[in-house]
XYZ file of C-alpha atoms in Angstrom:
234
model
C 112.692 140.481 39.679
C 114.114 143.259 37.769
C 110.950 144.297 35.807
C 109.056 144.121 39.193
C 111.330 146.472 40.675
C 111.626 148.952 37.958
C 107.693 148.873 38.157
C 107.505 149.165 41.800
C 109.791 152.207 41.358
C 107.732 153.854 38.555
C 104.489 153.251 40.782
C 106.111 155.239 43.375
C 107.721 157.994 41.142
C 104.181 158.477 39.674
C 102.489 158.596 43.369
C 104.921 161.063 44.610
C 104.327 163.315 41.747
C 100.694 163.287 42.167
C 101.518 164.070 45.891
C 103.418 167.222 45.111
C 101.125 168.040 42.739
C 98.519 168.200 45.388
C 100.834 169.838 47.918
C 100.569 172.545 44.828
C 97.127 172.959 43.977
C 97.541 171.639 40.532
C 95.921 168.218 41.308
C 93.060 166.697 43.387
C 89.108 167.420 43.990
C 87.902 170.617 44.917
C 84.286 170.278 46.636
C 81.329 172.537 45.785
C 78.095 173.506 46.792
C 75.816 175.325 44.465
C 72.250 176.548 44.806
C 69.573 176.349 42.403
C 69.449 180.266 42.263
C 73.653 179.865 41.368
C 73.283 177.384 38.498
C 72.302 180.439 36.462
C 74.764 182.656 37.146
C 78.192 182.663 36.604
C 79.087 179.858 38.531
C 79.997 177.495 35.134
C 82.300 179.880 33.895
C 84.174 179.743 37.210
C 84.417 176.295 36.756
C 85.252 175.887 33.105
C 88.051 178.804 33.724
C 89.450 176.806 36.814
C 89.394 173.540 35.302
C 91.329 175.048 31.552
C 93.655 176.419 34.359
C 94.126 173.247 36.142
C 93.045 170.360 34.243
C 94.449 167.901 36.073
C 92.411 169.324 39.193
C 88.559 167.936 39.855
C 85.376 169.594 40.718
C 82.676 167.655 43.049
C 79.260 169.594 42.489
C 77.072 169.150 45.155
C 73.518 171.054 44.651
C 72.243 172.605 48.332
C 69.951 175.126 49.625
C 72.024 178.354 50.942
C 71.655 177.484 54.205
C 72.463 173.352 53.913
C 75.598 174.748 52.264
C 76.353 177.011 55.578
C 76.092 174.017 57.202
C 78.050 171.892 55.315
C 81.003 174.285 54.861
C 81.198 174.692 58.744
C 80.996 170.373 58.828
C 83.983 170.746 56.227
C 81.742 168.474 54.037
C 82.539 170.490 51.525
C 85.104 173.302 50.706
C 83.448 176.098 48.314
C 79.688 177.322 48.088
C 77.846 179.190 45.372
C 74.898 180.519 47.883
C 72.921 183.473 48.595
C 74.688 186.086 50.833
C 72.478 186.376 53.211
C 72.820 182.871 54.398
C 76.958 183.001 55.193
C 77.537 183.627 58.929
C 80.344 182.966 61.331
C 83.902 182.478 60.261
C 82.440 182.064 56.432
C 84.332 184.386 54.237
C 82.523 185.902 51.044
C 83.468 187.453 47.556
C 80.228 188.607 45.893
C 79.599 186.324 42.278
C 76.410 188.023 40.496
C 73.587 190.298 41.725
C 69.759 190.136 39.893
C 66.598 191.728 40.431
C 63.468 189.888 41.715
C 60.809 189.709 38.905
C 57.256 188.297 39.273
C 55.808 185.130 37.268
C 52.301 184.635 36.281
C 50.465 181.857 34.148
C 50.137 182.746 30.923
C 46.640 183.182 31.018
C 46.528 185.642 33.871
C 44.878 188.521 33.801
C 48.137 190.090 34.337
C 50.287 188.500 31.301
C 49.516 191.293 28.826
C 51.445 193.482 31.369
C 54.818 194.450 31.899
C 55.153 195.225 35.599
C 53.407 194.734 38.648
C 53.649 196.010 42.048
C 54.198 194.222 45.690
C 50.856 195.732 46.627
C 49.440 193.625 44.185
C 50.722 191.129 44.339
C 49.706 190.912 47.776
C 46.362 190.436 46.285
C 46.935 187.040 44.186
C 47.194 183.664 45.475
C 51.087 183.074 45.939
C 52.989 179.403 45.132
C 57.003 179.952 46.662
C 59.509 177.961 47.936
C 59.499 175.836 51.763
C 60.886 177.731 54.350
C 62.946 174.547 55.146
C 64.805 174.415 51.580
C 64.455 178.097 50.427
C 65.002 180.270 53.874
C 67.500 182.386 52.099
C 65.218 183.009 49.636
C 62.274 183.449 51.850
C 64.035 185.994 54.342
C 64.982 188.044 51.255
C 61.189 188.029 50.108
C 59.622 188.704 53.644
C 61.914 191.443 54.271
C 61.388 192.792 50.598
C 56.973 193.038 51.647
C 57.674 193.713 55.154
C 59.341 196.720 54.350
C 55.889 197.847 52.352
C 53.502 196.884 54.584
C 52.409 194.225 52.849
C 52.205 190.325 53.082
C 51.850 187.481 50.471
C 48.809 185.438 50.561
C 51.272 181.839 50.657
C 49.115 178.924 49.413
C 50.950 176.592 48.186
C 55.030 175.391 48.784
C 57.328 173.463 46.445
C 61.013 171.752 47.399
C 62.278 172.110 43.981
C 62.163 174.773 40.962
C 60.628 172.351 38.586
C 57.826 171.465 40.906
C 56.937 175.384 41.542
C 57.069 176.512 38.039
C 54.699 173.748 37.338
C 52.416 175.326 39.837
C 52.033 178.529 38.558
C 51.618 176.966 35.075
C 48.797 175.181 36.134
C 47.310 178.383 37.441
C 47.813 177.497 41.255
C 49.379 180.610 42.090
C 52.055 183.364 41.189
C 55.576 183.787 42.488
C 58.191 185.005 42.751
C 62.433 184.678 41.296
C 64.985 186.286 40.020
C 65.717 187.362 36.936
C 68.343 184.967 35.659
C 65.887 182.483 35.528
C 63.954 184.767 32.576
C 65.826 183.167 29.159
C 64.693 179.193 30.173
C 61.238 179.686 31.541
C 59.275 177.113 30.296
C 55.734 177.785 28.042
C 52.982 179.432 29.704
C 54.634 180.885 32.050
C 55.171 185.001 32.058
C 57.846 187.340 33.458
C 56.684 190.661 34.579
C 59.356 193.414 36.885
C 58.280 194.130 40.074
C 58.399 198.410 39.921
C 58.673 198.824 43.413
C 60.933 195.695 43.919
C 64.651 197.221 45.597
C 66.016 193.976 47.188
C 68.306 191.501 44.331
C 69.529 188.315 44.998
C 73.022 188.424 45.624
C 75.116 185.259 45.112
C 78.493 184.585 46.875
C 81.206 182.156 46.928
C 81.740 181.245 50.700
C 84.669 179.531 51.901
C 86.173 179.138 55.474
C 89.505 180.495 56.031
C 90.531 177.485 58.609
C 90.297 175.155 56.400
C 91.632 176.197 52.923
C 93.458 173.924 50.933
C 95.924 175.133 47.923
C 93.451 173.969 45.414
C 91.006 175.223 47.140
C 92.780 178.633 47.117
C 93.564 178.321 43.367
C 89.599 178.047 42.618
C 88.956 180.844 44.617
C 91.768 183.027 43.175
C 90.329 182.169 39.626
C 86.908 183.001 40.617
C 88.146 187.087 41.785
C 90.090 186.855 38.593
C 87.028 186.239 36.292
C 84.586 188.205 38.391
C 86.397 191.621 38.055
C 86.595 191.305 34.195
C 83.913 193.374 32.121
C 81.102 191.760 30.866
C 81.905 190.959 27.344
């Protein structure tokens, strides 16, 4: 009876710990969204910082399109999302993550590949392989707004879900496209970077939150991420 109590009593000691430990922010599972266009960016070292900071904390990765995380933050599905800027609305607080500039991709045997830039103009002139609308509107508004604002538009003929399935695409010679820069160091074979000159829009990555529902760990990850953000590169 003894043993069974002093157990009892350590089970509880144990649970209340992990309870104020909680209450703290040093313990539990933080929730994140990330986008395909985040995974590139600085988003791991956020994590690996957070987690050396608070090991005994978790970190739920959920991978969403910008605007499914929108969506999911203001469900409270999930706490934290690594999206594109221009996607955040409402009562959706932001601290800017990383900023690249869009860069055009062309099969390797292109008539372009032995360049090193290209313009919008002419791109206009190429078949074009990009994102859906549905999973990529983020990306898409950026790019419309990007031609609109030259006067030209993209001759769209063909749409991929997923990054995998579009760089396939224009390795196979369906089409060019277009993505940002980050992506340039694990393009696949056969597949060729060139700068857009006349390119001005980047694709700006934030890490939303909303204010309503902030937890301490939440807090703590968030806290971290301004931390490692405003060091200097290197």
């Amino acid at each position: 009876m003894y043993r069974e109590a002093a157990e009892a009593m350590r089970r509880l000691t144990r649970a209340f710990a992990r309870a104020g430990a909680v209450a703290q922010g040093l313990s539990g599972t933080v929730r994140v969204g990330y986008s395909t266009f985040a995974a590139t960016g600085p988003m791991s070292d956020v994590i690996i910082e957070f987690r050396k900071k608070y090991p005994e904390a978790q970190v739920g990765l959920r991978l969403l399109a910008s605007s499914e995380q929108s969506e999911a933050l203001n469900e409270g599905t999930i706490d934290l999302g690594f999206m594109m800027s221009n996607v955040s609305s409402g009562p959706q607080k932001t601290i800017p993550i990383s900023s690249e500039r869009l860069i055009a991709l062309v099969p390797a045997s292109h008539a372009w590949a032995r360049q090193r830039s290209i313009t919008l103009r002419r791109m206009a002139t190429v078949p074009i392989v990009i994102g859906t609308a549905s999973r990529w509107r983020g990306f898409r508004m950026l790019v419309d707004d990007m031609t609109a604002a030259k006067g030209v538009t993209l001759n769209v003929v063909e749409e991929a879900d997923d990054l995998p399935v579009l760089l396939q695409l224009v390795r196979s010679g369906f089409g060019c496209t277009i993505l940002d820069a980050s992506f340039i160091p694990t393009l696949p074979p056969g597949i060729k970077p060139l700068e857009i000159k006349d390119a001005r829009a980047t694709l700006d990555i934030a890490l939303a939150w909303r204010e309503d529902s902030l937890s301490p760990l939440t807090t703590r990850f968030i806290e971290v991420a301004r931390e490692l953000i405003k060091k200097p590169a290197g």
